[in-house]
CSV table of C-alpha atoms in Angstrom, one decimal:
chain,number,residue,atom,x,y,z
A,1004,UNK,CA,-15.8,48.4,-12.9
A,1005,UNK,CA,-12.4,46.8,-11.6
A,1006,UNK,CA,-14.2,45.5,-8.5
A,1007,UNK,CA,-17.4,44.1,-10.8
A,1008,UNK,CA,-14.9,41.9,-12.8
A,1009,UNK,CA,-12.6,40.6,-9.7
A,1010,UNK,CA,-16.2,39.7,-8.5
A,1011,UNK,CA,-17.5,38.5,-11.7
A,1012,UNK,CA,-14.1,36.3,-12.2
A,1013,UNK,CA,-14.2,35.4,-8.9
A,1014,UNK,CA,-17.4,33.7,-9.4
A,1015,UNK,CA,-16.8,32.3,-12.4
A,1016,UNK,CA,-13.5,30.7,-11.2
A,1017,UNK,CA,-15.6,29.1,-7.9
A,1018,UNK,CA,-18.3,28.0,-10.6
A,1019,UNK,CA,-15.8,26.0,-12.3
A,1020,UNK,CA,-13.9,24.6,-9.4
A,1021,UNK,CA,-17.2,23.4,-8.3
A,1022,UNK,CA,-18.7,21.9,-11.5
A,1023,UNK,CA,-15.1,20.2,-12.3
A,1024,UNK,CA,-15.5,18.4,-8.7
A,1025,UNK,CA,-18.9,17.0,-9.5
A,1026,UNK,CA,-17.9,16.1,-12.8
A,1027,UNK,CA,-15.2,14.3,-11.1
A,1028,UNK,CA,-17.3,13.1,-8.2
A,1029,UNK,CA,-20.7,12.9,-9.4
A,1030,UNK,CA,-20.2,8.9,-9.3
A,1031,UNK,CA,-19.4,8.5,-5.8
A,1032,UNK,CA,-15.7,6.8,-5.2
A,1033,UNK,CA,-17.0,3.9,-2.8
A,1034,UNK,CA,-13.4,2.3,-2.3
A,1035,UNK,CA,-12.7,-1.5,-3.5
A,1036,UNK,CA,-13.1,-3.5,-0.1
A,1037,UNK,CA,-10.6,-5.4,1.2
A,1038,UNK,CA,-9.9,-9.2,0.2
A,1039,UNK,CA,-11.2,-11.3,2.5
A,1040,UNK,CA,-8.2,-13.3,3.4
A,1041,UNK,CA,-7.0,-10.1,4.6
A,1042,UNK,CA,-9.6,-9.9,6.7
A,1043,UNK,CA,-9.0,-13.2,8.0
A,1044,UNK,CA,-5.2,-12.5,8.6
A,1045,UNK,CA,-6.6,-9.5,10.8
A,1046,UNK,CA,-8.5,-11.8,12.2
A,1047,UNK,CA,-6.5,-14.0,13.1
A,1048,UNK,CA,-4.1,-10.9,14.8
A,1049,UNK,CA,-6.8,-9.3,16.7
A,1050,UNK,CA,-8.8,-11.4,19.1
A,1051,UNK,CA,-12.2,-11.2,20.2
A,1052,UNK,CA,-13.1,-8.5,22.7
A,1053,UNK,CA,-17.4,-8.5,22.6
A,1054,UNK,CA,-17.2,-9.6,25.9
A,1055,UNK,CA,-17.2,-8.2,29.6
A,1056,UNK,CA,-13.7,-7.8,30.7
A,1057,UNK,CA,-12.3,-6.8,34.4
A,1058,UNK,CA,-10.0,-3.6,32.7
A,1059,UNK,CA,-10.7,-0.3,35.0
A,1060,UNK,CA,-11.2,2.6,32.7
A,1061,UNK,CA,-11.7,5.7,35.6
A,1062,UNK,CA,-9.6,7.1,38.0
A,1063,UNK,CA,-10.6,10.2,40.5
A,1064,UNK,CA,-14.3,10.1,38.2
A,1065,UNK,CA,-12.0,10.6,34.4
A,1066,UNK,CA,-11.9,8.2,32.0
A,1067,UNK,CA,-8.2,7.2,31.6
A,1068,UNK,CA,-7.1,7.3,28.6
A,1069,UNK,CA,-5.4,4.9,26.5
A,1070,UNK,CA,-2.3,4.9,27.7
A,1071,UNK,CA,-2.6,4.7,30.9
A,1072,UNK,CA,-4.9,1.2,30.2
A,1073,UNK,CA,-3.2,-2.3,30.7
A,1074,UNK,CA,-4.3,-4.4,27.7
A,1075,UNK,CA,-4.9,-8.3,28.7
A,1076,UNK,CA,-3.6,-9.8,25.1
A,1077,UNK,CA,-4.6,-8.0,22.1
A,1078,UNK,CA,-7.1,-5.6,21.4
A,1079,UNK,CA,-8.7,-5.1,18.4
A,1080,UNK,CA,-11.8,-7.3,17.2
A,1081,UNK,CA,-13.5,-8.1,13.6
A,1082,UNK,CA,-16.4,-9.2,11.6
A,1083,UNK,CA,-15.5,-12.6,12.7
A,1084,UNK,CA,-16.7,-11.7,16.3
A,1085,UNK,CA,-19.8,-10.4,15.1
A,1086,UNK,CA,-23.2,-11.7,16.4
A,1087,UNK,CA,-25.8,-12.5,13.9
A,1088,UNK,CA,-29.2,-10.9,14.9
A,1089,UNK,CA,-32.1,-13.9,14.0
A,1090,UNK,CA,-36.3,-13.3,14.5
A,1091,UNK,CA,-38.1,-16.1,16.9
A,1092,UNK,CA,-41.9,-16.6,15.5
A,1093,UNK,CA,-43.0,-14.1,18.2
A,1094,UNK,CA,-40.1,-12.0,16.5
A,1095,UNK,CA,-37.8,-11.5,19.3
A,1096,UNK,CA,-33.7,-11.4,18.5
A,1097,UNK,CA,-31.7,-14.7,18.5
A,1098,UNK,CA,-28.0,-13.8,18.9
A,1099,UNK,CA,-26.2,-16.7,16.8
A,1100,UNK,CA,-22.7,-16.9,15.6
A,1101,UNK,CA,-23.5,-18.7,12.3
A,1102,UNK,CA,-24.1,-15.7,9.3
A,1103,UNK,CA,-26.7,-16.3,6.9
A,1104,UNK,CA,-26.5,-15.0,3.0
A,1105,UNK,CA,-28.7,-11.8,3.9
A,1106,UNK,CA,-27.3,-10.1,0.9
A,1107,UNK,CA,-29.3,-12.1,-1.7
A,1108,UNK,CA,-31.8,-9.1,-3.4
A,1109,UNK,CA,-29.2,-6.7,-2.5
A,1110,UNK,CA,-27.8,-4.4,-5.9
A,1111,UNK,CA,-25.3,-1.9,-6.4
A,1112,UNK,CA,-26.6,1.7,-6.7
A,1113,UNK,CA,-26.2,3.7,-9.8
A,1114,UNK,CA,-24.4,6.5,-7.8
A,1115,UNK,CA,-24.0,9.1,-10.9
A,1116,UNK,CA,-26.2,11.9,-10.6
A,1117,UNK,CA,-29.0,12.8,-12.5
A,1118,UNK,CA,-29.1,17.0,-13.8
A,1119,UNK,CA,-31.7,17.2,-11.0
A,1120,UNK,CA,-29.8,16.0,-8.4
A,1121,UNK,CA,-26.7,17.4,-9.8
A,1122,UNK,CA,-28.1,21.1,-9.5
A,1123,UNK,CA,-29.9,20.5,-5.8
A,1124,UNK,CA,-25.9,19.4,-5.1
A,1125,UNK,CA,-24.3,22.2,-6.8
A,1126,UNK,CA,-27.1,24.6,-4.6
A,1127,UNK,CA,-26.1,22.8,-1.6
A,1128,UNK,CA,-22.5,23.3,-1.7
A,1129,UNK,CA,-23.2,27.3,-2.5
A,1130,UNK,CA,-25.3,27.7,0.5
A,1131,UNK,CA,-22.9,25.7,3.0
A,1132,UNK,CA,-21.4,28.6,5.0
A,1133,UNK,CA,-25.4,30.1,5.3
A,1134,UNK,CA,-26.9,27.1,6.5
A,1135,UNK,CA,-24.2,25.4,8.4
A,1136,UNK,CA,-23.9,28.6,10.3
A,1137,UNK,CA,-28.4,28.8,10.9
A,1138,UNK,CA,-28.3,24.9,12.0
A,1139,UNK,CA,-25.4,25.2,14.4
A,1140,UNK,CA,-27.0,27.9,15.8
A,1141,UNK,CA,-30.4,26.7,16.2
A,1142,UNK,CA,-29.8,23.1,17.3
A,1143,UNK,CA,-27.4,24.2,20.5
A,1144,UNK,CA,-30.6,26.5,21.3
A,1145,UNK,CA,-31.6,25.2,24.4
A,1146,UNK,CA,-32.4,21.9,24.2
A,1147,UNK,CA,-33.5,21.1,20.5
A,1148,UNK,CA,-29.9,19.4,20.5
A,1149,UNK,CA,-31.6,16.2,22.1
A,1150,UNK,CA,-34.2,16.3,19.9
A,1151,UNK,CA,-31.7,13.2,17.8
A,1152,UNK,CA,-32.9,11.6,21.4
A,1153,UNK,CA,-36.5,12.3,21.6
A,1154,UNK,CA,-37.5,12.0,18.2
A,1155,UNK,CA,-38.2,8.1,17.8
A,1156,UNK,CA,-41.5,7.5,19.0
A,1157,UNK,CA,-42.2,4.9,15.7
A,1158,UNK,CA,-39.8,2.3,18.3
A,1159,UNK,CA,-41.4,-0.3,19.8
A,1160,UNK,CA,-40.3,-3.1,22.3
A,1161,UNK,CA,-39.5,-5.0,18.6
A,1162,UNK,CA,-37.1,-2.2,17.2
A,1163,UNK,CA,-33.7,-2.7,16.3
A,1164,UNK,CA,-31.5,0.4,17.0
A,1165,UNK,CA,-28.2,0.3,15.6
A,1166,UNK,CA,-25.5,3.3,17.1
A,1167,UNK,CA,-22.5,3.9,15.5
A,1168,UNK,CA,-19.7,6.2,18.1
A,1169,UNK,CA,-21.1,5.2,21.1
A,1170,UNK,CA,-19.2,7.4,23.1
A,1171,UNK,CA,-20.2,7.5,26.5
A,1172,UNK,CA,-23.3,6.2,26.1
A,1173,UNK,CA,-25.8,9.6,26.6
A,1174,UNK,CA,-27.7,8.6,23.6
A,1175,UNK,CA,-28.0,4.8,24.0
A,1176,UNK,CA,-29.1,5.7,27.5
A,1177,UNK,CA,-31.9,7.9,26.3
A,1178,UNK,CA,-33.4,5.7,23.9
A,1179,UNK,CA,-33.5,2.8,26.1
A,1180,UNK,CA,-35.0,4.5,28.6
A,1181,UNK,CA,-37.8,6.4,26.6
A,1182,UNK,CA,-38.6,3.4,24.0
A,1183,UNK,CA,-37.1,-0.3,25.2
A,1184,UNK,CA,-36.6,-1.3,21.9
A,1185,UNK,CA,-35.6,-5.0,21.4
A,1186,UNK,CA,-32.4,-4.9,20.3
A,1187,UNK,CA,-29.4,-2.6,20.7
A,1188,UNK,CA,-25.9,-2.7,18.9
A,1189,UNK,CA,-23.5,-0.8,19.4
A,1190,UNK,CA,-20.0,0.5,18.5
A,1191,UNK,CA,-17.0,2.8,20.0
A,1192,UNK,CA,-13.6,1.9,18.6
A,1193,UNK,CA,-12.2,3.7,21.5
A,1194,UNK,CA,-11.3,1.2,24.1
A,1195,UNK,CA,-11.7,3.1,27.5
A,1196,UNK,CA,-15.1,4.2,26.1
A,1197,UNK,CA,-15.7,0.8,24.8
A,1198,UNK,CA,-14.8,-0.5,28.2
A,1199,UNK,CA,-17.1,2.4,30.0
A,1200,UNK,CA,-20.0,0.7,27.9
A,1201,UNK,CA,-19.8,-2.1,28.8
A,1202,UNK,CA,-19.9,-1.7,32.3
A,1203,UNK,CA,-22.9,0.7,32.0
A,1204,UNK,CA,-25.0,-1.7,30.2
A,1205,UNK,CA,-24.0,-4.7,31.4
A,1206,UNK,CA,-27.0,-5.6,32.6
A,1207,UNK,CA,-29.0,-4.5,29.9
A,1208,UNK,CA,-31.3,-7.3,27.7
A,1209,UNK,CA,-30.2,-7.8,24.0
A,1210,UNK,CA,-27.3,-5.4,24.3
A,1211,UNK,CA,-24.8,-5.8,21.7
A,1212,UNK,CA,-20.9,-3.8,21.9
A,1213,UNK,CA,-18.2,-4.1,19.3
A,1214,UNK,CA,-15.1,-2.1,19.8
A,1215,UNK,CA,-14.5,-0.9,16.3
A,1216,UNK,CA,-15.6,1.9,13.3
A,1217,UNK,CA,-17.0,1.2,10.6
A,1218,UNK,CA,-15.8,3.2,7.0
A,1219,UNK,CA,-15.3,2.0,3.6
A,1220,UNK,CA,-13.0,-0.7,4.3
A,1221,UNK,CA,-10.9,-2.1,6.6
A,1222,UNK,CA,-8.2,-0.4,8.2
A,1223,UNK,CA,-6.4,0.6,11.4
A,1224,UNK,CA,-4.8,4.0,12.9
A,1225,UNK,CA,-4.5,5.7,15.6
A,1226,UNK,CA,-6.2,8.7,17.3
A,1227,UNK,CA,-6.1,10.9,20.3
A,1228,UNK,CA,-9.1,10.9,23.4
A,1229,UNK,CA,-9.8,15.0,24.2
A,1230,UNK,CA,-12.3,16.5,26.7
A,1231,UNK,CA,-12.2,16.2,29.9
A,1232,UNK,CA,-13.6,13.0,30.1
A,1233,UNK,CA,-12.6,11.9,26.9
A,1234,UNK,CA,-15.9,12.0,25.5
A,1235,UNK,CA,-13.8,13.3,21.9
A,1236,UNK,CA,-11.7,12.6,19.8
A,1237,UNK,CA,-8.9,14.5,17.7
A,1238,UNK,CA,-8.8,13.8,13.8
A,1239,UNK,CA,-7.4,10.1,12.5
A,1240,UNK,CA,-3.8,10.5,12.6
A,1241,UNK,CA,-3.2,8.1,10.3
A,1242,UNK,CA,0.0,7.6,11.8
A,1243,UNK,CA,1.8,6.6,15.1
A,1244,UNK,CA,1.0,9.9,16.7
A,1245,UNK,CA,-2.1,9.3,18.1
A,1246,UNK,CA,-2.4,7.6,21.8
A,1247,UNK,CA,-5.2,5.0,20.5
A,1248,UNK,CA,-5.3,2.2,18.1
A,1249,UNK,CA,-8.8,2.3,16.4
A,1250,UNK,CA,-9.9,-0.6,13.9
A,1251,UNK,CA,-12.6,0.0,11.0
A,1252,UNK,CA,-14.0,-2.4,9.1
A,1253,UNK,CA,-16.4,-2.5,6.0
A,1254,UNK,CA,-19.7,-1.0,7.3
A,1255,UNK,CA,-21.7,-2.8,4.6
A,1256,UNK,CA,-19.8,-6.2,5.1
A,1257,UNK,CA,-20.5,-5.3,9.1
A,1258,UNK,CA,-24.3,-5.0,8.4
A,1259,UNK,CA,-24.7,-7.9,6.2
A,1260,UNK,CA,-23.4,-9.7,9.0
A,1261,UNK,CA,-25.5,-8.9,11.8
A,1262,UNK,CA,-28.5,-9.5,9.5
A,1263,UNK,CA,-29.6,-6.2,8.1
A,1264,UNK,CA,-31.1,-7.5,5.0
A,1265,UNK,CA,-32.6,-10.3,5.9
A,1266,UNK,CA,-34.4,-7.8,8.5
A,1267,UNK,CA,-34.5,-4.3,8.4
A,1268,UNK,CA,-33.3,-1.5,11.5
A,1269,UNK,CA,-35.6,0.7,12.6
A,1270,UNK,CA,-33.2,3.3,13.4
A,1271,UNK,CA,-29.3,3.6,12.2
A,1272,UNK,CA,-27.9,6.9,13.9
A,1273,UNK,CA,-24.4,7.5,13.4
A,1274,UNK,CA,-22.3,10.3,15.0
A,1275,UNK,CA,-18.4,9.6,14.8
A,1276,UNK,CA,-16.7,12.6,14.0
A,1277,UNK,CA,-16.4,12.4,10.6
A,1278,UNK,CA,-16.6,8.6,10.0
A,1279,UNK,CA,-20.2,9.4,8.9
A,1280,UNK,CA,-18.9,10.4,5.6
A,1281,UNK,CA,-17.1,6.9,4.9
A,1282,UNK,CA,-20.1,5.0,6.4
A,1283,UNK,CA,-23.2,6.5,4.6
A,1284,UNK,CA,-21.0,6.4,0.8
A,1285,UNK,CA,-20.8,2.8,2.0
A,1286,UNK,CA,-23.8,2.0,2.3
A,1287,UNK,CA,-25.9,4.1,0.1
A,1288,UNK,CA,-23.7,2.5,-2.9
A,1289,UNK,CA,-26.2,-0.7,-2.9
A,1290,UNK,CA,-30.0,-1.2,-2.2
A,1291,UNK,CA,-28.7,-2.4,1.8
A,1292,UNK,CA,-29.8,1.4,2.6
A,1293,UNK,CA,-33.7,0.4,1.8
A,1294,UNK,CA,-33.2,-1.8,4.8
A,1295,UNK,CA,-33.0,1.0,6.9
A,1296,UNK,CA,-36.0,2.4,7.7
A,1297,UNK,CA,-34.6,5.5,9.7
A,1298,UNK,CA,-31.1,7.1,9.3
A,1299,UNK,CA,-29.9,9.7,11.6
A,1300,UNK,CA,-26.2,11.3,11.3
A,1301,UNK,CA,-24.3,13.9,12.7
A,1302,UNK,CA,-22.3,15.8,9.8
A,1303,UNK,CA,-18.8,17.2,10.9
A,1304,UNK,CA,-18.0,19.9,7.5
A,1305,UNK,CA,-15.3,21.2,9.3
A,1306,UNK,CA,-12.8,18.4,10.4
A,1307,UNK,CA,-9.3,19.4,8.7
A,1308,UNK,CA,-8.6,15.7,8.2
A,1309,UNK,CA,-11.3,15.0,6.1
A,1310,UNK,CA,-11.6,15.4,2.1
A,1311,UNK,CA,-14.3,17.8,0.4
A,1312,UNK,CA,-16.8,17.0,2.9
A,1313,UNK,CA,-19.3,19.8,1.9
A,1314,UNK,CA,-19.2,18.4,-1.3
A,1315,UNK,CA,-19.6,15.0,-0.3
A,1316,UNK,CA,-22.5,15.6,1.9
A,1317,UNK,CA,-24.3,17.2,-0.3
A,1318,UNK,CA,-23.7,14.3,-2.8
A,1319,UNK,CA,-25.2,11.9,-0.3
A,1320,UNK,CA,-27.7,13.2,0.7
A,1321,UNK,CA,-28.6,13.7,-2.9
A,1322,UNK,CA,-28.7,10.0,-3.5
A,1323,UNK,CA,-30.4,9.1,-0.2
A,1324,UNK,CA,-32.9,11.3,-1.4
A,1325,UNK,CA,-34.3,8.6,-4.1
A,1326,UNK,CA,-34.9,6.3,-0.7
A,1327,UNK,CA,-35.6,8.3,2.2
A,1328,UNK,CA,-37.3,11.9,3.0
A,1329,UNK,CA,-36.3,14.0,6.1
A,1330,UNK,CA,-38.3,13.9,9.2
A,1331,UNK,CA,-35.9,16.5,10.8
A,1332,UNK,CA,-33.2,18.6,9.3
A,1333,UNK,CA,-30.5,20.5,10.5
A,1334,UNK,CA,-28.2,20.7,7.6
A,1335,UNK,CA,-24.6,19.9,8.1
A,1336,UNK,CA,-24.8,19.5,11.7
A,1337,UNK,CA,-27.8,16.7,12.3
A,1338,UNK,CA,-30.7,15.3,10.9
A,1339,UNK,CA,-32.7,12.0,10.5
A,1340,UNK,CA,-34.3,10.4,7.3
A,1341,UNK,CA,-37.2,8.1,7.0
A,1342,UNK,CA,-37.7,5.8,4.0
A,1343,UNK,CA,-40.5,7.0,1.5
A,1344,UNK,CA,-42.5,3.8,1.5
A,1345,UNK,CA,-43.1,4.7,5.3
A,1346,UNK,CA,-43.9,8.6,4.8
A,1347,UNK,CA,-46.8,6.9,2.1
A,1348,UNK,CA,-48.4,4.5,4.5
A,1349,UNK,CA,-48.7,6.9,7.4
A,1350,UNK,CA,-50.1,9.5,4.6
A,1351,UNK,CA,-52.3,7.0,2.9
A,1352,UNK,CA,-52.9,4.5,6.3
A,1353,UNK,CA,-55.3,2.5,4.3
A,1354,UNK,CA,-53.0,1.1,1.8
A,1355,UNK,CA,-50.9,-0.4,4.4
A,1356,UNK,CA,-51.2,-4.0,5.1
C-alpha cells in the first residue's frame, strides 16, 4: 500500500511538473531580436569572411584547431555579408548583394497550443526515454543513419538546399553528388571547419559558405572543437572558456535575407548540436516556415547546456505539425518534414497545376 501511494504521488507530482511547464510554455518564448543598429555596430566589428582565404586549417591530416589558427584581421561575419539568392527566367540563382522586401505576406504564428496539440505534447514528453532510446538505436543500425543523405530524390538541378552545421562537409558532399541541385548555402561557425569547406567546394557551381549559427538572435560565445578531427563540438560555454569564437545571428532575419520568401527551399536540414532548438522556434513563430517545403533536423535531448529540450521539441514539432507531415521519423534523434500542400498533390496528382 506504502509503495502504491509513493508511486501514485510520484505520478501525480511529475503530472504537475509537466502540465505547469506547458502552461508556462505552451506559447513558445521566441526571444525579442536584436535592434538593428546593433547589428550594424557588429557589423561594423566583424568583417566579411564569405570569401576564399589562403589560412591552412590541417596539419599531419587533423584539422587544427582554433588556437593554433593565425587570423588575417577579424573574424566573424554578418547578415550584411549575406548574398541575396534571385531567379533568371529560366529560373537559375542570381547571387546579388542588394536584399529585396521578401517578408511582405509573411505573419506571426499563433504559437499557443490548441487541447489537441497540447495532449500529443504532454504524450510526447511521457514517452521520451522509450522512444529516444528505439530511434537511437535503430538509426546507427547499419546504415539507415545516411538515410538524412539518401532520402531527397524530389531535388532537381533547380533545388535550393540550405545546411545549417556544415561540419566537415559529409552531407553537403552527398547531396551534391546524388542530386546537383542549383543552389547550395551553407553554414559552420567554426572557423577551421569553415575554412576546411571552403577549400573542399571551392570549385563547386552556386556554392554559398557563411561562417556563422543561426539561433534566435544575435549573439557571440565561445565553444570548444572535440573529436579527433574536430568534427564536434562541446556545449556553448557562454563564456571565455571555450577555444572558439562562434557568431549567431537571427535565423529568420538570415533567411529573409537570402530570399526565402520571395522563393521557397526545397530542403532546410539543420544538425548543430543543439542550435536546432533555437533555429526551428525561430522560424516556426511566423508563416516563413510555409516557405520551406522540406525540413530535416537532428534533435540533441541530451546536451546539459540546453533548457527543457524534451519539452521543447515536443512543442515544435507540435506546431510544425499544422504545416508539414513527416516523411521520415526518428524521434529525438532525426527526421525530415514535408509541407502538406505537397503530401496532397503527390496523393491527388491531378489537382496540381
Amino acid at each position: 500500500m506504502v509503495r502504491f501511494s509513493f508511486v501514485l504521488l510520484t505520478s501525480v507530482v511529475s503530472i504537475y511538473m509537466v502540465l505547469t511547464y506547458f502552461y508556462h510554455h505552451s506559447n513558445i518564448s521566441i526571444g525579442s531580436d536584436v535592434p538593428s543598429g546593433q547589428e550594424v555596430a557588429y557589423n561594423n566589428i566583424f568583417a566579411i569572411v564569405h570569401k576564399q582565404n589562403s589560412e591552412s586549417t590541417v596539419q599531419d591530416g587533423q584539422i587544427l584547431r582554433c588556437s593554433q589558427i593565425t587570423y588575417g584581421g577579424n573574424i566573424l561575419a554578418g547578415l550584411n555579408d549575406v548574398t541575396t539568392l534571385q531567379f533568371t527566367p529560366k529560373g537559375q540563382f542570381i547571387p546579388t548583394q542588394e536584399s529585396r522586401p521578401c517578408d511582405k505576406g509573411i505573419v506571426s504564428t499563433d504559437l499557443e497550443l490548441n487541447i489537441r496539440e497540447y495532449r500529443h505534447g504532454l504524450k510526447c514528453v511521457k514517452n521520451f526515454q522509450e522512444e529516444y532510446l528505439i530511434s537511437k538505436n535503430a538509426i546507427w543500425a547499419g546504415d539507415t543513419h545516411l538515410i538524412r543523405q539518401n532520402h531527397h530524390s524530389y531535388l532537381t538541378r533547380n533545388s535550393i538546399v540550405v545546411e545549417i552545421g556544415g561540419n566537415l562537409g559529409e552531407d553537403a558532399s552527398a547531396i551534391l553528388r546524388k542530386y546537383k541541385p542549383n543552389a547550395y548555402v551553407l553554414l559552420e561557425p567554426i572557423r577551421p571547419l569553415y575554412n576546411q569547406l571552403m577549400g573542399t567546394f571551392k570549385k563547386t557551381r552556386n556554392m554559398h559558405i557563411y561562417n556563422f549559427g543561426l539561433g534566435k538572435k544575435l549573439s557571440y560565445f565561445h565553444v570548444n572543437m572535440e573529436g579527433h578531427k574536430g568534427e564536434t563540438t562541446s556545449t556553448f560555454t557562454g563564456s571565455n572558456s571555450g577555444d572558439c569564437l562562434i557568431k549567431v545571428i537571427n535565423a529568420t532575419k538570415f533567411m529573409l535575407k537570402l530570399g526565402v520568401g520571395c522563393f521557397d527551399v526545397d530542403l532546410l536540414t539543420i544538425n548543430c548540436e543543439g542550435c536546432e532548438f533555437d533555429v526551428l522556434e525561430s522560424l516556426i513563430s511566423s508563416s516563413l516556415i510555409e516557405h520551406f517545403k522540406h525540413v530535416q533536423f537532428a534533435t540533441h535531448p541530451t546536451l546539459e547546456h540546453l533548457t527543457s529540450p524534451v519539452t521543447r521539441y515536443c512543442e515544435i514539432i507540435q506546431i510544425l505539425s499544422r504545416t508539414h507531415v513527416p516523411s521520415y521519423r526518428y524521434g529525438f534523434v532525426w527526421e525530415s518534414w514535408t509541407r502538406r500542400d505537397i503530401i496532397q498533390k503527390n496523393i491527388n496528382p491531378s489537382n496540381s497545376s
